[in-house]
Amino acid sequence: MAGRKVRVRFAPSPTGPLHIGGVRTALFNYLFARQHHGALVFRIEDTDTHRFVPGAEEYILESFKWLGIHFDEGVGFGGQFGPYRQSERREIYKKYVQILLDKGKAYYAFDTPEELEEKRKEIKNFQYDSHTRMQMRNSLSLPEDEVQRLLAAGTEYTVRFKVEPGQDVHVEDMIRGEVCVKSDIIDDKVLYKSSDELPTYHLANIVDDHLMEITHVIRGEEWLPSAPLHVLLYRAFGWEDEMPRFAHLPLLLKPEGKGKLSKRDGDRLGFPVFPLEWHDPKTGEVSSGYRESGYFPEAVINFLALLGWNPGTEQELFSLDELVKLFDIGKCSKSGARFDYKKAVWFNHEYMLRKSDEEVSKLFAPIVAEHGIKTTPDRIEDVVRMMKDRVDFVKELWPLCAFFFVAPSEYDAKTVKKRWKDYSAQQMTELIDVLNGIEDFSVKGQEDTVMKWINEKQYKLGDVMNAFRLALVGIGKGPGMFDISAFLGKGECLRRLHRAIEILK
Ligand code: GLU
């Protein structure tokens, strides 16, 4: 292994939208590949034709494009080790299945699904293995000429892996250390099915990892139970020396309670578990996505990076480049990572603060336009500058900022009751005159004159400002008063004051 160029892969099955846990797996592969100047391969594991979902592959690719995770090779990226879609590699697998058969490491099994079902009923916890295989119909139990006759007659068969009992199987895991199991507990897994002339996941996965010169297999913990079988497969092929190193990433756990994160948790608590919105082609059901919910891809990446890994310091905000430098697969935790979606919102807010006003404005501009507002990019940027620290998502800006573009059509009743005094109309009428006389309508220009007037009249600052705010904004909250009035300009301020006086009296 030493000296080999690091090559890792992300190998999803196109069975639906990519779960956020899968995105985390891809991210950790990406970070590992980049920090070792290696290659990241994108492989599609689509040998289970029954579970194939149209559109899933495109969805997965689009998700990574949005997140900025780039692959070096694979479906959609090209490369020297293709094809990278397993359904296009049938002939390759057939060859390797034959090698195992020839070596006596695998055998034909002719048991029908009904026969297997019978056995399962007959024997509690039935497992197809060294203890039971001779009771079954396969090339080990049947006479040779019967096997040949069945094959020649085109009888459907599977090829099963012949797991020898009594062996210790060691899996060296970069996160968990050494895991050791007895081969006796491993069943004779189906490696190939003649019905669709396709291998199962296990065989295709091992053959491809070998042929694609994968050096490290970084994947979710749910694959840990398969790892001993994979080690045995490497052994059976005689590829043990080039076996990749394994790292099984901790599960993502529910935000609360026990068990792993599911789509239902997201539905119940109102957060997405998929990177992009997904329209199920069969049921028509729509599942929310991080992108459509208004998350920044950088925030999602940062959030995911800290699920199961931490740098050992207090730092929480990392760019992708920083993550590449700091990430350490050996420091991933063994225990599950709780999925704290509120933290994802926090990250989004932090990234909002760090984004330039211009960048946020570009995202906000279409929303402003959707509301029928014609304005300039500079005006939108001014609003964003005043308001972006108050929101977590760009889409939250409009309800808070609409008053900048549209005069209030009504005034919040509670605020009116509390803030609009008997004398407010009188004070606002005077304020109209004061504002009218101001030439320099900048924040500073207004502030000086208005404060002078308030002092001379010995008015209460709060009284004036609250009524002024109510007239301009319609509610009792918002950014600095003169920031608002400077933005609106003299004409609009006076119009809004007149109207408030007229309505509130
Ligand atoms: N196709 C498997 C999946 O869908 C890949 C597992 C592995 O990385 O070995 O997750």
Short mmCIF file of C-alpha atoms and ligand atoms in Angstrom, two decimals:
data_model
loop_
_atom_site.label_atom_id
_atom_site.label_comp_id
_atom_site.label_asym_id
_atom_site.label_seq_id
_atom_site.Cartn_x
_atom_site.Cartn_y
_atom_site.Cartn_z
CA MET A 1 0.00 0.00 0.00
CA ALA A 2 2.78 2.40 0.87
CA GLY A 3 3.49 4.84 -1.90
CA ARG A 4 0.23 4.28 -3.70
CA LYS A 5 -1.63 7.35 -4.75
CA VAL A 6 -4.64 7.91 -2.51
CA ARG A 7 -7.85 7.08 -4.33
CA VAL A 8 -11.21 7.16 -2.59
CA ARG A 9 -14.72 6.84 -3.88
CA PHE A 10 -18.25 7.85 -3.14
CA ALA A 11 -20.47 5.08 -4.45
CA PRO A 12 -24.18 5.78 -4.01
CA SER A 13 -26.97 3.56 -5.21
CA PRO A 14 -29.53 5.52 -7.23
CA THR A 15 -32.47 4.38 -5.12
CA GLY A 16 -33.86 7.83 -4.34
CA PRO A 17 -32.66 11.22 -3.17
CA LEU A 18 -29.31 11.38 -1.48
CA HIS A 19 -29.71 11.39 2.29
CA ILE A 20 -27.82 14.08 4.17
CA GLY A 21 -25.73 11.33 5.81
CA GLY A 22 -24.57 10.35 2.33
CA VAL A 23 -23.53 13.93 1.71
CA ARG A 24 -21.45 13.80 4.91
CA THR A 25 -19.80 10.57 3.66
CA ALA A 26 -18.99 12.20 0.32
CA LEU A 27 -17.63 15.28 2.09
CA PHE A 28 -15.29 13.23 4.29
CA ASN A 29 -14.07 11.36 1.21
CA TYR A 30 -13.52 14.68 -0.53
CA LEU A 31 -11.55 16.14 2.38
CA PHE A 32 -9.44 13.01 2.65
CA ALA A 33 -8.72 12.95 -1.08
CA ARG A 34 -7.78 16.63 -1.19
CA GLN A 35 -5.51 16.55 1.82
CA HIS A 36 -3.63 13.60 0.38
CA HIS A 37 -3.54 15.04 -3.13
CA GLY A 38 -5.45 11.99 -4.19
CA ALA A 39 -8.42 11.31 -6.42
CA LEU A 40 -12.10 11.20 -5.57
CA VAL A 41 -14.14 8.84 -7.71
CA PHE A 42 -17.90 8.99 -8.24
CA ARG A 43 -19.30 5.51 -8.87
CA ILE A 44 -22.93 4.59 -9.38
CA GLU A 45 -23.86 1.26 -7.77
CA ASP A 46 -26.99 0.38 -9.65
CA THR A 47 -26.94 -3.41 -9.75
CA ASP A 48 -30.12 -3.70 -7.73
CA THR A 49 -32.49 -3.08 -10.62
CA HIS A 50 -35.61 -3.39 -8.46
CA ARG A 51 -34.62 -0.43 -6.36
CA PHE A 52 -33.53 1.81 -9.22
CA VAL A 53 -35.27 5.18 -9.20
CA PRO A 54 -35.16 7.33 -12.33
CA GLY A 55 -33.68 10.77 -11.77
CA ALA A 56 -31.76 9.79 -8.64
CA GLU A 57 -28.35 9.84 -10.34
CA GLU A 58 -28.95 13.31 -11.79
CA TYR A 59 -30.20 14.47 -8.41
CA ILE A 60 -27.04 13.27 -6.69
CA LEU A 61 -24.81 14.98 -9.23
CA GLU A 62 -26.72 18.22 -8.95
CA SER A 63 -26.47 18.09 -5.17
CA PHE A 64 -22.69 17.97 -5.28
CA LYS A 65 -22.54 20.69 -7.87
CA TRP A 66 -24.55 22.92 -5.57
CA LEU A 67 -22.37 22.02 -2.59
CA GLY A 68 -19.14 22.62 -4.48
CA ILE A 69 -17.87 19.07 -4.01
CA HIS A 70 -15.99 18.20 -7.13
CA PHE A 71 -15.10 14.68 -8.20
CA ASP A 72 -11.98 13.87 -10.17
CA GLU A 73 -13.36 10.85 -11.94
CA GLY A 74 -16.54 8.94 -12.42
CA VAL A 75 -20.02 9.11 -13.87
CA GLY A 76 -20.28 12.58 -15.36
CA PHE A 77 -16.57 13.28 -14.88
CA GLY A 78 -14.79 10.74 -17.08
CA GLY A 79 -11.55 8.97 -16.19
CA GLN A 80 -9.38 6.01 -17.03
CA PHE A 81 -11.08 3.43 -14.86
CA GLY A 82 -14.55 3.55 -16.42
CA PRO A 83 -17.22 2.74 -17.02
CA TYR A 84 -18.13 4.00 -13.57
CA ARG A 85 -21.76 2.93 -13.66
CA GLN A 86 -21.98 -0.65 -12.46
CA SER A 87 -24.81 -1.60 -14.79
CA GLU A 88 -22.33 -0.98 -17.62
CA ARG A 89 -19.76 -3.37 -16.17
CA ARG A 90 -21.66 -6.65 -16.43
CA GLU A 91 -19.00 -8.45 -18.43
CA ILE A 92 -16.32 -7.48 -15.94
CA TYR A 93 -18.26 -8.95 -13.04
CA LYS A 94 -19.03 -12.14 -14.93
CA LYS A 95 -15.34 -12.68 -15.38
CA TYR A 96 -14.64 -12.26 -11.68
CA VAL A 97 -17.54 -14.44 -10.63
CA GLN A 98 -16.08 -17.13 -12.88
CA ILE A 99 -12.68 -16.72 -11.22
CA LEU A 100 -14.21 -17.40 -7.81
CA LEU A 101 -16.13 -20.40 -9.18
CA ASP A 102 -12.97 -21.79 -10.77
CA LYS A 103 -11.04 -21.33 -7.55
CA GLY A 104 -13.73 -23.18 -5.61
CA LYS A 105 -14.43 -20.04 -3.56
CA ALA A 106 -17.97 -19.77 -4.83
CA TYR A 107 -20.67 -22.15 -6.00
CA TYR A 108 -23.90 -22.30 -7.98
CA ALA A 109 -27.10 -22.42 -5.96
CA PHE A 110 -30.37 -23.48 -7.56
CA ASP A 111 -32.70 -23.02 -4.61
CA THR A 112 -35.87 -21.25 -5.62
CA PRO A 113 -37.25 -18.42 -3.50
CA GLU A 114 -40.03 -20.81 -2.40
CA GLU A 115 -37.53 -23.43 -1.29
CA LEU A 116 -35.59 -20.84 0.66
CA GLU A 117 -38.80 -19.65 2.26
CA GLU A 118 -39.63 -23.25 3.26
CA LYS A 119 -36.24 -23.62 4.90
CA ARG A 120 -36.65 -20.41 6.80
CA LYS A 121 -39.93 -21.67 8.17
CA GLU A 122 -38.45 -25.04 9.02
CA ILE A 123 -35.26 -23.83 10.71
CA LYS A 124 -35.36 -20.92 13.12
CA ASN A 125 -32.79 -18.21 12.25
CA PHE A 126 -31.86 -20.13 9.14
CA GLN A 127 -28.60 -19.01 7.56
CA TYR A 128 -27.20 -20.31 4.26
CA ASP A 129 -23.71 -21.28 5.40
CA SER A 130 -21.27 -24.14 5.98
CA HIS A 131 -23.71 -25.81 8.39
CA THR A 132 -26.71 -25.76 6.10
CA ARG A 133 -25.40 -25.57 2.57
CA MET A 134 -25.28 -29.35 2.09
CA GLN A 135 -29.02 -29.55 2.76
CA MET A 136 -29.64 -27.14 -0.07
CA ARG A 137 -29.64 -27.51 -3.85
CA ASN A 138 -26.30 -26.28 -5.05
CA SER A 139 -23.20 -27.33 -6.90
CA LEU A 140 -21.63 -28.57 -3.65
CA SER A 141 -24.51 -30.82 -2.69
CA LEU A 142 -25.70 -32.01 -6.11
CA PRO A 143 -23.84 -34.45 -8.35
CA GLU A 144 -21.71 -32.83 -11.00
CA ASP A 145 -23.77 -34.10 -13.95
CA GLU A 146 -26.96 -32.76 -12.35
CA VAL A 147 -25.32 -29.36 -11.97
CA GLN A 148 -24.29 -29.41 -15.64
CA ARG A 149 -27.77 -30.47 -16.68
CA LEU A 150 -29.39 -27.66 -14.71
CA LEU A 151 -27.00 -25.09 -16.12
CA ALA A 152 -27.43 -26.38 -19.67
CA ALA A 153 -31.22 -26.24 -19.26
CA GLY A 154 -30.94 -22.55 -18.39
CA THR A 155 -32.22 -23.03 -14.84
CA GLU A 156 -32.08 -19.83 -12.84
CA TYR A 157 -29.28 -19.80 -10.34
CA THR A 158 -27.33 -17.62 -8.01
CA VAL A 159 -23.64 -17.79 -7.25
CA ARG A 160 -22.93 -17.88 -3.54
CA PHE A 161 -19.70 -17.13 -1.74
CA LYS A 162 -18.31 -20.16 0.04
CA VAL A 163 -17.42 -18.90 3.48
CA GLU A 164 -15.04 -21.29 5.22
CA PRO A 165 -15.80 -21.63 8.93
CA GLY A 166 -13.24 -21.34 11.69
CA GLN A 167 -11.37 -18.32 10.36
CA ASP A 168 -10.67 -15.11 12.21
CA VAL A 169 -11.53 -12.11 10.12
CA HIS A 170 -9.78 -8.90 11.06
CA VAL A 171 -11.02 -5.58 9.82
CA GLU A 172 -8.62 -2.72 10.42
CA ASP A 173 -10.77 0.34 10.75
CA MET A 174 -9.13 3.77 10.80
CA ILE A 175 -11.76 5.04 13.21
CA ARG A 176 -12.65 1.97 15.24
CA GLY A 177 -9.32 0.21 15.40
CA GLU A 178 -9.32 -3.52 14.86
CA VAL A 179 -12.62 -5.32 14.60
CA CYS A 180 -12.41 -9.11 14.67
CA VAL A 181 -15.18 -11.59 13.87
CA LYS A 182 -15.34 -15.35 13.32
CA SER A 183 -16.13 -16.38 9.78
CA ASP A 184 -18.75 -18.78 11.17
CA ILE A 185 -21.21 -15.95 11.65
CA ILE A 186 -20.97 -14.86 8.02
CA ASP A 187 -23.44 -16.42 5.61
CA ASP A 188 -22.76 -17.59 2.07
CA LYS A 189 -23.81 -14.33 0.48
CA VAL A 190 -25.28 -14.25 -3.00
CA LEU A 191 -22.70 -12.69 -5.28
CA TYR A 192 -24.44 -13.00 -8.61
CA LYS A 193 -27.92 -13.65 -9.98
CA SER A 194 -28.46 -15.29 -13.35
CA SER A 195 -31.99 -13.81 -13.50
CA ASP A 196 -30.70 -10.35 -14.34
CA GLU A 197 -27.10 -11.33 -15.11
CA LEU A 198 -25.92 -8.88 -12.49
CA PRO A 199 -23.77 -9.18 -9.42
CA THR A 200 -24.97 -8.11 -5.98
CA TYR A 201 -23.58 -5.09 -4.19
CA HIS A 202 -20.85 -7.04 -2.37
CA LEU A 203 -19.17 -8.52 -5.41
CA ALA A 204 -19.48 -5.44 -7.61
CA ASN A 205 -18.21 -3.23 -4.82
CA ILE A 206 -15.10 -5.34 -4.14
CA VAL A 207 -14.25 -5.89 -7.80
CA ASP A 208 -14.63 -2.21 -8.57
CA ASP A 209 -12.69 -1.00 -5.57
CA HIS A 210 -9.90 -3.31 -6.66
CA LEU A 211 -9.96 -2.44 -10.36
CA MET A 212 -10.35 1.27 -9.65
CA GLU A 213 -7.32 1.07 -7.32
CA ILE A 214 -9.21 2.43 -4.36
CA THR A 215 -6.89 2.82 -1.39
CA HIS A 216 -9.35 3.86 1.33
CA VAL A 217 -13.00 2.95 1.74
CA ILE A 218 -14.69 5.68 3.75
CA ARG A 219 -18.38 4.99 4.24
CA GLY A 220 -21.21 4.95 6.75
CA GLU A 221 -21.32 2.74 9.80
CA GLU A 222 -24.23 0.77 8.33
CA TRP A 223 -21.64 -0.98 6.15
CA LEU A 224 -19.48 -2.11 9.06
CA PRO A 225 -21.25 -5.50 9.31
CA SER A 226 -20.39 -6.13 5.63
CA ALA A 227 -16.71 -5.36 6.09
CA PRO A 228 -15.65 -8.86 7.29
CA LEU A 229 -17.32 -10.38 4.24
CA HIS A 230 -15.48 -7.88 2.07
CA VAL A 231 -12.19 -8.84 3.69
CA LEU A 232 -12.95 -12.49 2.92
CA LEU A 233 -13.72 -11.59 -0.68
CA TYR A 234 -10.37 -9.81 -1.03
CA ARG A 235 -8.74 -12.91 0.41
CA ALA A 236 -10.61 -15.20 -1.96
CA PHE A 237 -9.42 -13.22 -4.97
CA GLY A 238 -5.89 -13.12 -3.60
CA TRP A 239 -5.98 -9.31 -3.41
CA GLU A 240 -5.35 -9.02 0.30
CA ASP A 241 -2.12 -7.09 -0.11
CA GLU A 242 -3.85 -4.36 -2.04
CA MET A 243 -6.91 -4.30 0.16
CA PRO A 244 -8.10 -0.75 0.84
CA ARG A 245 -8.10 0.55 4.37
CA PHE A 246 -11.53 0.99 5.90
CA ALA A 247 -13.08 3.86 7.81
CA HIS A 248 -16.69 3.53 8.92
CA LEU A 249 -18.15 6.90 9.81
CA PRO A 250 -20.44 7.25 12.83
CA LEU A 251 -24.19 7.20 12.27
CA LEU A 252 -26.18 10.39 12.27
CA LEU A 253 -28.58 10.21 15.19
CA LYS A 254 -32.03 11.72 15.64
CA PRO A 255 -32.08 15.28 17.06
CA GLU A 256 -33.63 13.79 20.17
CA GLY A 257 -34.21 10.30 21.52
CA LYS A 258 -32.68 7.09 20.27
CA GLY A 259 -31.96 5.79 16.81
CA LYS A 260 -30.69 7.07 13.53
CA LEU A 261 -31.85 10.17 11.75
CA SER A 262 -34.79 9.50 9.47
CA LYS A 263 -36.85 11.45 7.01
CA ARG A 264 -39.70 11.31 9.49
CA ASP A 265 -37.64 13.28 12.04
CA GLY A 266 -37.21 15.97 9.43
CA ASP A 267 -40.92 16.02 8.61
CA ARG A 268 -41.85 16.11 12.28
CA LEU A 269 -39.41 18.77 13.38
CA GLY A 270 -39.42 20.76 10.17
CA PHE A 271 -35.96 20.42 8.68
CA PRO A 272 -34.74 18.86 5.44
CA VAL A 273 -32.84 15.57 5.36
CA PHE A 274 -31.97 15.92 1.66
CA PRO A 275 -29.62 18.40 0.05
CA LEU A 276 -32.10 19.42 -2.67
CA GLU A 277 -35.85 19.26 -2.91
CA TRP A 278 -36.93 15.86 -4.18
CA HIS A 279 -40.03 15.01 -6.16
CA ASP A 280 -40.71 11.34 -5.83
CA PRO A 281 -41.44 10.07 -9.35
CA LYS A 282 -43.71 7.27 -8.08
CA THR A 283 -45.73 8.87 -5.29
CA GLY A 284 -45.44 12.51 -6.34
CA GLU A 285 -44.44 13.31 -2.76
CA VAL A 286 -42.21 16.36 -2.39
CA SER A 287 -39.46 16.37 0.24
CA SER A 288 -37.77 19.58 1.23
CA GLY A 289 -34.12 20.27 0.52
CA TYR A 290 -31.43 22.41 2.11
CA ARG A 291 -31.02 24.42 -1.08
CA GLU A 292 -34.69 25.30 -1.47
CA SER A 293 -34.99 26.00 2.25
CA GLY A 294 -32.50 28.79 1.78
CA TYR A 295 -29.32 27.32 3.24
CA PHE A 296 -25.98 28.45 1.86
CA PRO A 297 -23.97 25.50 0.58
CA GLU A 298 -20.95 26.60 2.66
CA ALA A 299 -23.09 26.50 5.79
CA VAL A 300 -24.30 22.99 5.00
CA ILE A 301 -20.75 21.81 4.40
CA ASN A 302 -19.51 23.38 7.63
CA PHE A 303 -22.39 21.88 9.59
CA LEU A 304 -21.85 18.41 8.15
CA ALA A 305 -18.10 18.50 8.68
CA LEU A 306 -18.66 18.70 12.41
CA LEU A 307 -21.00 15.72 12.53
CA GLY A 308 -18.71 13.01 13.81
CA TRP A 309 -15.50 15.01 13.62
CA ASN A 310 -14.11 18.01 15.44
CA PRO A 311 -10.77 19.78 15.27
CA GLY A 312 -10.18 19.55 19.01
CA THR A 313 -10.41 23.34 19.37
CA GLU A 314 -13.23 25.80 19.95
CA GLN A 315 -13.27 26.87 16.32
CA GLU A 316 -16.52 26.11 14.58
CA LEU A 317 -16.42 28.05 11.33
CA PHE A 318 -14.34 26.51 8.58
CA SER A 319 -14.06 27.08 4.89
CA LEU A 320 -13.73 24.03 2.70
CA ASP A 321 -10.01 24.77 2.28
CA GLU A 322 -9.51 24.98 6.03
CA LEU A 323 -11.35 21.70 6.45
CA VAL A 324 -9.04 20.10 3.90
CA LYS A 325 -6.08 21.16 6.03
CA LEU A 326 -7.48 20.26 9.41
CA PHE A 327 -9.64 17.19 8.83
CA ASP A 328 -8.30 14.02 10.40
CA ILE A 329 -10.15 10.82 9.68
CA GLY A 330 -8.51 9.12 12.66
CA LYS A 331 -10.14 11.69 14.93
CA CYS A 332 -13.68 10.88 13.85
CA SER A 333 -15.80 9.66 16.71
CA LYS A 334 -16.88 6.07 17.04
CA SER A 335 -20.21 6.92 18.57
CA GLY A 336 -23.11 8.36 16.63
CA ALA A 337 -23.32 12.08 15.92
CA ARG A 338 -26.48 13.81 17.06
CA PHE A 339 -28.12 15.75 14.26
CA ASP A 340 -28.71 19.16 15.77
CA TYR A 341 -30.53 20.94 12.96
CA LYS A 342 -30.77 24.15 14.99
CA LYS A 343 -27.03 24.27 14.63
CA ALA A 344 -27.47 24.22 10.86
CA VAL A 345 -29.60 27.36 11.17
CA TRP A 346 -26.94 28.94 13.36
CA PHE A 347 -24.30 28.20 10.73
CA ASN A 348 -26.46 29.78 8.07
CA HIS A 349 -26.75 32.93 10.14
CA GLU A 350 -23.00 33.05 10.67
CA TYR A 351 -22.40 32.68 6.94
CA MET A 352 -24.97 35.39 6.26
CA LEU A 353 -22.96 37.76 8.47
CA ARG A 354 -19.77 36.87 6.66
CA LYS A 355 -21.17 37.30 3.20
CA SER A 356 -20.73 40.67 1.54
CA ASP A 357 -23.80 42.89 1.29
CA GLU A 358 -23.45 42.64 -2.44
CA GLU A 359 -23.61 38.86 -2.43
CA VAL A 360 -26.68 38.75 -0.20
CA SER A 361 -28.27 41.50 -2.31
CA LYS A 362 -27.96 39.40 -5.41
CA LEU A 363 -29.90 36.65 -3.69
CA PHE A 364 -32.45 39.08 -2.31
CA ALA A 365 -33.00 41.03 -5.55
CA PRO A 366 -35.22 38.40 -7.22
CA ILE A 367 -37.43 38.26 -4.12
CA VAL A 368 -37.81 42.04 -4.19
CA ALA A 369 -38.66 41.88 -7.89
CA GLU A 370 -41.21 39.13 -7.25
CA HIS A 371 -43.09 41.58 -5.07
CA GLY A 372 -43.41 43.93 -7.98
CA ILE A 373 -40.80 46.38 -6.72
CA LYS A 374 -38.71 48.28 -9.22
CA THR A 375 -35.54 49.50 -7.61
CA THR A 376 -31.80 49.59 -8.06
CA PRO A 377 -29.13 47.13 -6.88
CA ASP A 378 -27.68 49.91 -4.70
CA ARG A 379 -30.96 50.41 -2.88
CA ILE A 380 -31.25 46.68 -2.24
CA GLU A 381 -27.71 46.61 -0.96
CA ASP A 382 -28.46 49.47 1.44
CA VAL A 383 -31.37 47.50 2.85
CA VAL A 384 -29.29 44.33 3.15
CA ARG A 385 -26.58 46.27 5.00
CA MET A 386 -29.11 47.40 7.59
CA MET A 387 -30.97 44.13 7.94
CA LYS A 388 -28.93 41.03 7.25
CA ASP A 389 -27.76 40.54 10.82
CA ARG A 390 -31.40 40.10 11.84
CA VAL A 391 -32.14 37.02 9.78
CA ASP A 392 -30.91 33.45 9.31
CA PHE A 393 -32.12 33.09 5.72
CA VAL A 394 -32.34 35.46 2.78
CA LYS A 395 -36.03 34.66 2.37
CA GLU A 396 -36.66 36.03 5.85
CA LEU A 397 -35.54 39.46 4.68
CA TRP A 398 -38.66 40.39 2.74
CA PRO A 399 -41.16 40.43 5.63
CA LEU A 400 -38.73 42.52 7.65
CA CYS A 401 -37.73 44.83 4.82
CA ALA A 402 -40.90 45.33 2.83
CA PHE A 403 -41.50 48.72 4.48
CA PHE A 404 -38.37 50.10 2.82
CA PHE A 405 -40.08 49.69 -0.53
CA VAL A 406 -43.77 49.87 0.30
CA ALA A 407 -45.40 52.39 2.66
CA PRO A 408 -47.28 50.72 5.52
CA SER A 409 -50.94 50.30 4.69
CA GLU A 410 -51.84 49.74 8.31
CA TYR A 411 -50.30 50.33 11.69
CA ASP A 412 -49.76 47.64 14.28
CA ALA A 413 -52.60 48.09 16.77
CA LYS A 414 -50.57 47.24 19.87
CA THR A 415 -47.82 49.63 18.95
CA VAL A 416 -50.34 52.35 18.19
CA LYS A 417 -51.92 51.90 21.60
CA LYS A 418 -48.57 52.06 23.35
CA ARG A 419 -46.68 54.56 21.25
CA TRP A 420 -49.10 56.96 19.58
CA LYS A 421 -49.94 59.49 22.25
CA ASP A 422 -52.55 62.25 22.26
CA TYR A 423 -49.87 64.69 21.27
CA SER A 424 -48.15 62.53 18.65
CA ALA A 425 -50.05 64.01 15.73
CA GLN A 426 -49.01 67.48 16.85
CA GLN A 427 -45.36 66.45 17.26
CA MET A 428 -45.32 64.72 13.88
CA THR A 429 -46.82 67.77 12.22
CA GLU A 430 -43.97 69.81 13.63
CA LEU A 431 -41.50 67.13 12.58
CA ILE A 432 -42.75 67.44 9.02
CA ASP A 433 -41.74 71.08 9.04
CA VAL A 434 -38.39 70.29 10.62
CA LEU A 435 -37.60 67.62 8.07
CA ASN A 436 -38.80 69.78 5.25
CA GLY A 437 -36.24 72.38 6.17
CA ILE A 438 -33.29 69.97 6.10
CA GLU A 439 -31.09 70.21 3.07
CA ASP A 440 -28.65 67.48 3.88
CA PHE A 441 -31.00 64.52 4.32
CA SER A 442 -28.23 62.12 5.31
CA VAL A 443 -28.34 60.29 8.65
CA LYS A 444 -26.05 62.85 10.22
CA GLY A 445 -27.76 65.82 8.61
CA GLN A 446 -31.16 64.79 9.94
CA GLU A 447 -29.91 63.75 13.31
CA ASP A 448 -28.35 67.13 14.10
CA THR A 449 -31.43 69.13 13.17
CA VAL A 450 -34.04 66.80 14.62
CA MET A 451 -32.19 66.47 17.95
CA LYS A 452 -31.83 70.21 18.18
CA TRP A 453 -35.57 70.63 17.68
CA ILE A 454 -36.38 67.96 20.27
CA ASN A 455 -34.11 69.62 22.81
CA GLU A 456 -35.49 73.05 22.21
CA LYS A 457 -39.01 71.83 22.61
CA GLN A 458 -38.03 69.64 25.55
CA TYR A 459 -39.87 66.71 24.02
CA LYS A 460 -39.13 63.21 25.13
CA LEU A 461 -36.83 61.60 22.63
CA GLY A 462 -38.64 58.28 22.91
CA ASP A 463 -42.04 59.84 22.24
CA VAL A 464 -40.89 61.45 19.03
CA MET A 465 -38.88 58.54 17.74
CA ASN A 466 -41.52 55.93 18.47
CA ALA A 467 -44.23 57.86 16.70
CA PHE A 468 -41.86 58.62 13.81
CA ARG A 469 -41.04 54.93 13.51
CA LEU A 470 -44.65 53.90 13.61
CA ALA A 471 -45.45 56.36 10.82
CA LEU A 472 -42.63 55.18 8.59
CA VAL A 473 -42.52 51.45 9.34
CA GLY A 474 -46.00 50.57 10.61
CA ILE A 475 -44.61 48.58 13.53
CA GLY A 476 -42.45 49.31 16.53
CA LYS A 477 -39.27 47.60 15.38
CA GLY A 478 -36.59 48.11 12.79
CA PRO A 479 -33.11 49.51 12.31
CA GLY A 480 -31.94 52.99 13.33
CA MET A 481 -34.61 55.61 12.69
CA PHE A 482 -32.46 57.98 10.68
CA ASP A 483 -31.07 55.10 8.66
CA ILE A 484 -34.63 54.42 7.61
CA SER A 485 -35.54 58.02 6.90
CA ALA A 486 -32.31 58.64 5.01
CA PHE A 487 -33.02 55.60 2.87
CA LEU A 488 -36.60 56.65 2.16
CA GLY A 489 -35.67 60.22 1.34
CA LYS A 490 -37.43 63.41 2.28
CA GLY A 491 -40.44 63.16 -0.02
CA GLU A 492 -41.36 59.63 1.04
CA CYS A 493 -40.83 60.39 4.75
CA LEU A 494 -43.15 63.37 4.56
CA ARG A 495 -45.78 61.38 2.67
CA ARG A 496 -45.71 58.62 5.28
CA LEU A 497 -45.90 61.13 8.14
CA HIS A 498 -48.87 62.90 6.59
CA ARG A 499 -50.67 59.64 6.12
CA ALA A 500 -50.04 58.45 9.68
CA ILE A 501 -51.32 61.72 11.07
CA GLU A 502 -54.39 61.47 8.90
CA ILE A 503 -55.19 57.92 9.93
CA LEU A 504 -54.06 57.83 13.55
CA LYS A 505 -54.99 61.47 14.27
N1 GLU B 1 -23.70 1.55 -2.79
C1 GLU B 1 -23.44 1.65 -1.38
C2 GLU B 1 -24.33 2.74 -0.82
O1 GLU B 1 -25.34 2.98 -1.40
C3 GLU B 1 -21.98 1.93 -1.15
C4 GLU B 1 -21.44 1.42 0.13
C5 GLU B 1 -19.94 1.49 0.12
O2 GLU B 1 -19.45 2.63 0.12
O3 GLU B 1 -19.30 0.48 0.08
O4 GLU B 1 -24.10 3.36 0.17
#
